[in-house]
XYZ file of C-alpha atoms in Angstrom:
407
model
C -4.044 -8.594 -4.207
C -6.147 -11.537 -3.789
C -9.692 -11.304 -3.303
C -10.756 -11.804 0.592
C -14.335 -13.032 0.585
C -16.271 -13.642 4.014
C -20.184 -14.495 3.952
C -21.672 -12.581 7.015
C -23.783 -14.639 9.279
C -27.628 -13.763 9.711
C -27.897 -11.873 12.973
C -31.065 -10.656 14.457
C -31.283 -8.094 18.192
C -33.909 -7.410 19.840
C -35.332 -4.125 21.013
C -35.130 -2.468 24.071
C -38.162 -0.360 25.720
C -37.145 3.314 27.255
C -39.240 5.781 29.004
C -39.620 9.703 28.658
C -37.770 10.145 25.806
C -37.258 13.957 24.855
C -38.728 15.263 21.742
C -35.615 15.233 19.854
C -34.885 11.700 20.477
C -38.483 10.721 19.569
C -38.116 12.318 15.907
C -35.021 10.060 15.341
C -36.606 7.151 16.739
C -39.653 7.414 14.506
C -37.722 7.614 11.152
C -37.181 4.245 9.214
C -34.805 5.804 6.865
C -30.987 5.558 7.844
C -29.978 8.763 5.766
C -32.899 10.929 7.217
C -32.201 9.540 10.993
C -28.713 10.146 10.894
C -29.169 14.091 9.891
C -31.957 14.548 12.448
C -29.398 12.814 15.012
C -26.374 15.094 13.978
C -28.592 18.262 14.019
C -30.327 17.251 17.250
C -27.070 15.915 19.374
C -27.230 19.062 21.900
C -30.937 18.919 22.326
C -30.843 15.301 23.842
C -31.229 15.268 27.466
C -28.674 12.987 28.283
C -25.805 10.394 27.038
C -28.126 7.600 27.538
C -30.585 9.597 25.032
C -27.497 9.975 22.337
C -26.758 6.227 22.636
C -30.232 5.092 22.316
C -30.322 7.347 19.119
C -26.953 6.285 17.707
C -28.234 2.689 18.386
C -31.370 3.185 16.065
C -28.873 4.052 13.311
C -26.862 0.598 13.836
C -30.543 -0.710 13.690
C -31.209 0.618 10.419
C -28.146 0.109 8.685
C -28.116 -3.301 9.966
C -31.721 -4.210 8.501
C -30.122 -2.811 5.301
C -27.016 -4.790 5.669
C -29.027 -8.219 6.665
C -31.564 -7.629 3.929
C -28.690 -7.507 1.062
C -26.709 -10.270 2.929
C -29.323 -12.453 2.801
C -29.576 -11.922 -1.066
C -25.857 -12.413 -0.884
C -26.077 -15.813 0.858
C -28.913 -17.037 -1.172
C -26.965 -16.238 -4.585
C -23.914 -18.382 -3.112
C -26.595 -21.284 -2.141
C -27.814 -20.893 -6.063
C -24.110 -21.196 -7.400
C -23.310 -24.161 -5.324
C -26.163 -25.686 -6.332
C -25.856 -25.092 -10.080
C -28.187 -22.713 -10.235
C -25.946 -19.949 -11.366
C -28.475 -18.791 -14.113
C -31.017 -17.888 -11.299
C -28.251 -15.271 -9.277
C -30.086 -12.220 -8.901
C -28.929 -8.749 -8.464
C -28.776 -7.159 -5.174
C -27.372 -3.460 -3.810
C -23.759 -4.231 -3.209
C -23.022 -0.395 -2.513
C -25.937 -0.071 -0.213
C -24.585 -3.581 1.405
C -21.179 -2.096 2.070
C -22.321 1.579 2.994
C -24.842 -0.489 5.707
C -21.719 -2.206 6.805
C -19.549 1.066 7.348
C -22.352 3.128 8.872
C -23.596 0.253 11.732
C -19.884 0.184 12.570
C -19.280 4.087 13.128
C -22.343 4.318 14.544
C -22.140 1.262 16.810
C -18.668 3.126 18.248
C -20.648 6.194 18.529
C -23.697 4.206 20.390
C -20.640 2.341 22.702
C -19.328 5.897 23.673
C -22.204 7.540 25.077
C -23.548 4.393 26.520
C -20.637 4.035 28.570
C -20.651 7.645 29.816
C -21.383 7.824 33.810
C -25.548 8.710 34.316
C -26.536 11.190 36.934
C -25.424 8.807 39.533
C -22.156 8.534 38.564
C -22.608 4.951 37.177
C -22.010 3.377 33.933
C -24.605 0.643 32.771
C -23.729 0.150 28.967
C -27.019 -1.240 27.403
C -26.348 -1.949 23.909
C -22.648 -3.264 23.556
C -24.024 -6.809 23.959
C -26.567 -6.958 21.234
C -24.535 -4.743 18.970
C -21.113 -6.036 19.099
C -21.433 -9.855 17.445
C -23.539 -8.289 14.638
C -21.224 -5.348 14.018
C -17.965 -7.327 14.228
C -19.644 -9.279 11.488
C -20.469 -6.720 9.579
C -16.980 -4.859 10.012
C -15.328 -7.456 8.274
C -16.945 -6.983 5.057
C -15.287 -3.779 4.662
C -12.182 -5.684 3.527
C -14.361 -6.808 0.195
C -15.961 -2.922 0.172
C -12.288 -1.608 -0.341
C -11.196 -4.068 -2.510
C -14.050 -3.179 -4.763
C -13.544 0.345 -4.696
C -10.130 -0.307 -5.527
C -11.315 -2.521 -8.796
C -13.392 0.492 -9.763
C -10.027 2.817 -9.261
C -12.084 4.882 -6.423
C -9.000 6.277 -4.327
C -11.476 7.899 -1.872
C -13.805 4.812 -1.319
C -10.728 2.402 -0.312
C -9.487 5.039 2.353
C -13.075 5.281 3.490
C -13.490 1.361 3.806
C -10.056 -0.015 4.640
C -9.402 2.992 6.861
C -12.399 2.497 8.875
C -11.604 -1.260 8.855
C -8.109 -0.441 10.231
C -8.970 2.567 12.593
C -11.041 0.478 14.447
C -8.901 -2.459 15.007
C -8.071 -1.070 18.411
C -11.419 0.371 19.050
C -12.867 -0.274 22.733
C -16.074 -1.634 21.283
C -13.948 -4.269 19.372
C -11.391 -5.204 22.311
C -13.449 -8.638 23.206
C -13.986 -9.763 19.891
C -11.368 -12.424 18.615
C -9.598 -10.982 15.923
C -7.490 -14.090 14.834
C -9.332 -14.843 11.638
C -7.894 -11.365 10.455
C -4.144 -12.213 10.596
C -4.147 -13.759 7.303
C -5.021 -10.884 5.467
C -4.675 -7.485 8.032
C -0.793 -6.697 6.944
C -1.966 -7.036 3.427
C -4.671 -4.748 3.815
C -2.706 -2.141 6.180
C 0.128 -2.320 3.504
C -2.148 -1.588 0.592
C -3.990 1.404 2.376
C -0.938 2.755 3.275
C 0.059 2.988 -0.339
C -3.322 4.612 -1.353
C -2.945 7.177 1.541
C 0.269 8.255 0.350
C -0.998 8.704 -3.042
C -4.041 10.908 -1.777
C -1.153 13.024 0.033
C -2.149 11.972 3.274
C 1.396 11.156 4.896
C 0.185 10.514 8.379
C -2.332 7.866 7.748
C -0.069 6.401 5.217
C 2.521 6.112 7.947
C -0.124 4.872 10.490
C -1.261 2.256 8.439
C 2.214 1.078 7.130
C 3.049 0.730 11.200
C 0.284 -1.645 10.931
C 1.393 -3.354 8.021
C 4.915 -3.734 9.657
C 3.787 -5.850 12.272
C 3.207 -8.736 9.807
C 5.975 -10.548 8.767
C 4.954 -10.946 5.001
C 4.503 -7.170 4.465
C 7.354 -5.758 7.028
C 10.203 -5.314 4.172
C 7.933 -3.821 1.972
C 5.906 -1.799 4.489
C 9.409 -0.642 5.898
C 10.869 0.430 2.600
C 7.471 2.659 1.815
C 8.128 4.344 4.936
C 11.525 5.021 4.423
C 10.637 6.556 0.537
C 7.576 8.427 2.004
C 9.747 10.134 4.801
C 12.470 10.811 2.299
C 10.073 12.452 -0.060
C 8.389 14.764 2.423
C 11.499 16.105 3.907
C 11.575 20.002 3.102
C 14.790 21.544 4.225
C 18.464 20.454 4.815
C 17.917 20.543 8.352
C 15.073 17.842 7.947
C 16.984 15.825 5.711
C 20.208 16.257 8.444
C 17.924 15.127 11.029
C 16.172 12.021 8.961
C 20.175 10.802 8.480
C 20.901 10.723 12.091
C 17.653 8.974 12.775
C 18.191 6.558 9.987
C 21.997 5.709 10.760
C 20.983 4.979 14.281
C 18.022 2.711 13.189
C 20.702 1.346 10.574
C 23.411 0.895 13.403
C 20.907 -1.475 14.749
C 19.665 -3.485 12.238
C 22.530 -3.414 9.607
C 21.037 -5.967 7.789
C 18.093 -4.087 6.575
C 17.942 -3.479 2.815
C 15.861 -0.628 3.022
C 17.532 1.378 5.527
C 20.778 1.301 3.450
C 19.431 2.026 0.357
C 17.466 4.806 1.627
C 20.627 6.322 3.417
C 22.699 5.992 0.186
C 20.061 7.606 -1.537
C 20.161 10.450 0.872
C 23.947 11.014 0.879
C 23.830 11.278 -2.726
C 21.598 13.486 -3.321
C 22.947 15.883 -0.640
C 26.128 15.223 -2.775
C 27.910 13.468 0.189
C 29.816 11.262 -2.099
C 32.513 10.033 0.488
C 30.168 9.491 2.887
C 27.908 7.092 -0.243
C 31.209 5.338 -0.716
C 31.932 4.652 2.848
C 29.012 3.020 3.604
C 28.841 1.026 0.594
C 32.403 -0.228 1.021
C 31.342 -1.257 4.679
C 28.554 -3.208 3.644
C 30.596 -4.990 1.208
C 33.258 -5.794 3.526
C 30.526 -7.290 5.934
C 28.798 -8.919 3.099
C 30.917 -9.424 -0.392
C 27.494 -10.786 -1.978
C 25.337 -7.820 -1.483
C 23.282 -7.037 -4.184
C 22.062 -3.510 -3.479
C 25.725 -2.421 -2.448
C 27.067 -3.492 -5.808
C 24.204 -2.216 -7.754
C 24.481 1.185 -5.784
C 28.358 1.736 -5.816
C 28.178 1.050 -10.081
C 25.025 3.874 -10.086
C 27.331 5.950 -7.888
C 30.579 5.329 -10.158
C 28.287 5.972 -13.162
C 27.152 9.174 -11.887
C 30.651 10.361 -11.552
C 31.347 8.825 -15.183
C 33.794 6.326 -13.957
C 32.919 3.822 -16.302
C 35.576 1.113 -16.173
C 34.873 1.155 -12.041
C 30.901 1.151 -12.712
C 31.340 -1.783 -14.991
C 33.028 -3.720 -12.539
C 30.351 -3.001 -9.858
C 27.410 -3.456 -11.825
C 28.767 -7.037 -13.263
C 29.356 -8.208 -9.374
C 25.865 -7.053 -8.912
C 24.211 -8.915 -12.042
C 26.145 -12.306 -10.915
C 24.342 -12.386 -7.783
C 20.915 -11.325 -9.654
C 20.313 -10.921 -13.021
C 16.667 -10.390 -12.948
C 16.897 -6.203 -12.724
C 16.578 -4.779 -15.714
C 17.382 -1.117 -14.476
C 21.139 -2.366 -13.335
C 21.497 -4.370 -16.772
C 20.634 -1.173 -18.601
C 23.106 0.888 -16.529
C 25.663 -1.948 -17.202
C 24.949 -1.606 -20.999
C 25.105 2.166 -20.897
C 28.095 1.872 -19.058
C 30.376 -0.431 -21.680
C 28.898 1.818 -24.488
C 30.431 5.111 -22.879
C 33.266 2.851 -22.117
C 33.642 1.868 -25.703
C 33.450 5.413 -26.722
C 36.103 6.272 -24.975
C 38.701 3.912 -26.794
C 40.468 5.313 -29.597
C 42.256 3.615 -32.817
C 41.053 0.400 -31.980
C 37.694 -0.453 -33.581
C 37.902 -4.460 -32.897
C 37.951 -3.351 -29.164
C 34.952 -1.022 -29.499
C 33.327 -3.479 -31.157
C 33.848 -6.612 -28.732
C 32.651 -4.022 -25.885
C 29.448 -3.319 -27.934
C 28.764 -6.665 -28.375
C 29.241 -7.706 -24.679
C 26.987 -4.546 -23.991
C 24.354 -5.894 -26.485
C 24.027 -9.000 -24.429
C 22.957 -7.302 -21.361
C 20.546 -4.938 -23.460
C 18.654 -7.723 -24.884
C 18.360 -9.572 -21.338
C 17.076 -6.236 -20.279
C 14.586 -5.656 -23.249
C 13.525 -9.928 -22.715
C 12.890 -9.044 -18.622
C 10.865 -5.555 -19.448
C 9.829 -5.662 -23.198
C 7.596 -2.446 -22.708
C 10.562 -0.441 -20.792
C 8.024 0.325 -18.026
C 11.196 0.262 -15.548
C 13.756 0.533 -17.967
C 14.848 2.443 -20.846
C 17.105 0.190 -22.907
C 15.956 0.930 -26.244
C 18.756 3.610 -27.521
C 21.891 1.906 -25.925
C 20.561 -1.422 -27.680
C 20.278 0.828 -30.753
C 23.833 1.814 -30.239
C 25.126 -1.557 -29.726
C 23.132 -2.991 -33.339
C 24.103 -0.127 -35.093
C 27.766 -0.414 -34.377
C 27.830 -4.031 -34.999
C 25.049 -5.082 -37.402
C 25.156 -1.496 -39.360
C 22.303 1.143 -39.895
C 20.404 -0.685 -42.196
C 19.782 -4.469 -40.101
C 16.211 -4.826 -39.726
C 16.945 -5.193 -35.667
C 18.694 -1.615 -35.961
C 15.928 -0.344 -38.081
C 13.331 -1.525 -35.708
C 14.803 0.183 -32.939
C 15.159 3.362 -34.780
C 11.509 3.156 -34.928
C 10.794 2.593 -31.488
C 12.963 5.735 -30.699
C 11.272 8.619 -32.623
C-alpha cells in the first residue's frame, strides 16, 4: 500500500465561558492533562448536572487533544519546510505516536461531545455550542488516522492498525462529520477499507472484516478483490452442513444475477467440491465454458477437479487450455506438470513415450520455478526432480540440486 501523507492545517479554537458548573465538571475542566481529564470524565459521567455539562466536559478533552495535535503538527510542518529548503540535516524528532493518538482522541471525544451537545435542554430545545468550532479542526485531525494506521502496519501492530484505520472508517458516516466534504478521500478510502478488512479477518473479527470489505466494494478498483475476500471469509466461517447449504443458495442467487463474477463462480465450485458434489461442480464449470470458452478460471478448476479424480489425461487437456489463456500462474503450471508425470508413470512398455511426456512436463515446471523460485505458492520441486531424474540421470547436477532442495 502506497504511503498516503497529509499535512495537517494549523487551526486554533476559541474558548467559551459557561456559568454554574457542577463540581464534577469543574474538576475535569481544571485538569490540563488529557489522560487525567479523560479518567475523571469517565468516572464522573453520571455526576454531571446535565447533557450540556457532559458536552462541555468532552469538549475540554477535545481541546486538550487538539493542543497536543497542533503542537506536534507544527513540528512536522516545520520539518517539512526544512526538507523543502534543503535543510534536511536540521530536521528534529517529534512525538509521532503522540501526534496520532491525539488525532484519534480528538475525533472520538468530539463525536461524544456532539452527541451530548445535540440533546434537548430542559425546555426541549437543541442548541449545539461546539460543533462549529470543533468540526474543521477534528476533520483535519481525522485524516491523519490514515497515516497512523499505515505506521502501525509498518511496525506489525495489528491492534494499532484496527484502532486507527477502524476509527477512520467507522466515523465516515458520523452525523458529526456529515457536512464535511469528503471528496478528497475518494482516492484512498477503498484501499484503506480493503486492507482494514484483511486485518480484521486476521484478528478473527469477522463482522468488522465484512463491514470494511463492504465499504471497499464501493470503490471500483477494490470491488473485485473485496468481493473475493468476502466470499472466502464467509466460506471459512461455515460451521455446519446447513450453513453451507444456506450459503450455497445465497451464492447461487448472487451468481445467477452476476454470471461474470469470477469470485462467486470460484467460491461456488470450491463449496461444491468440499461437499463432494462432483456433478454440480462439473455442471457449473461446463456451463461457464459453454458461455465463455476462454474463461481461465473455468479451465483451471476443471483441470483441478479431474486431477483430484486421477483423470490425468483429461486434466492435462484442461490445464493446457488454461495455460494457453494465461501462463503466469505457478500453481496451474505445477498441477499440469504433476498430471503429466503421473500420466507418464501409467505408460507401460514405452520408455520413449514416457521420457517425452516427462520432458514436456519439465518445460511447464521450469516455468513455474521461474515465476515462483521460492515456492511460496507452488511446490514444483518434486515433480521437476522426477523430470530431471528421468531425462538427465540421478547424478546430473540439476537433479542433485533439486535433491538437496527436497531434503
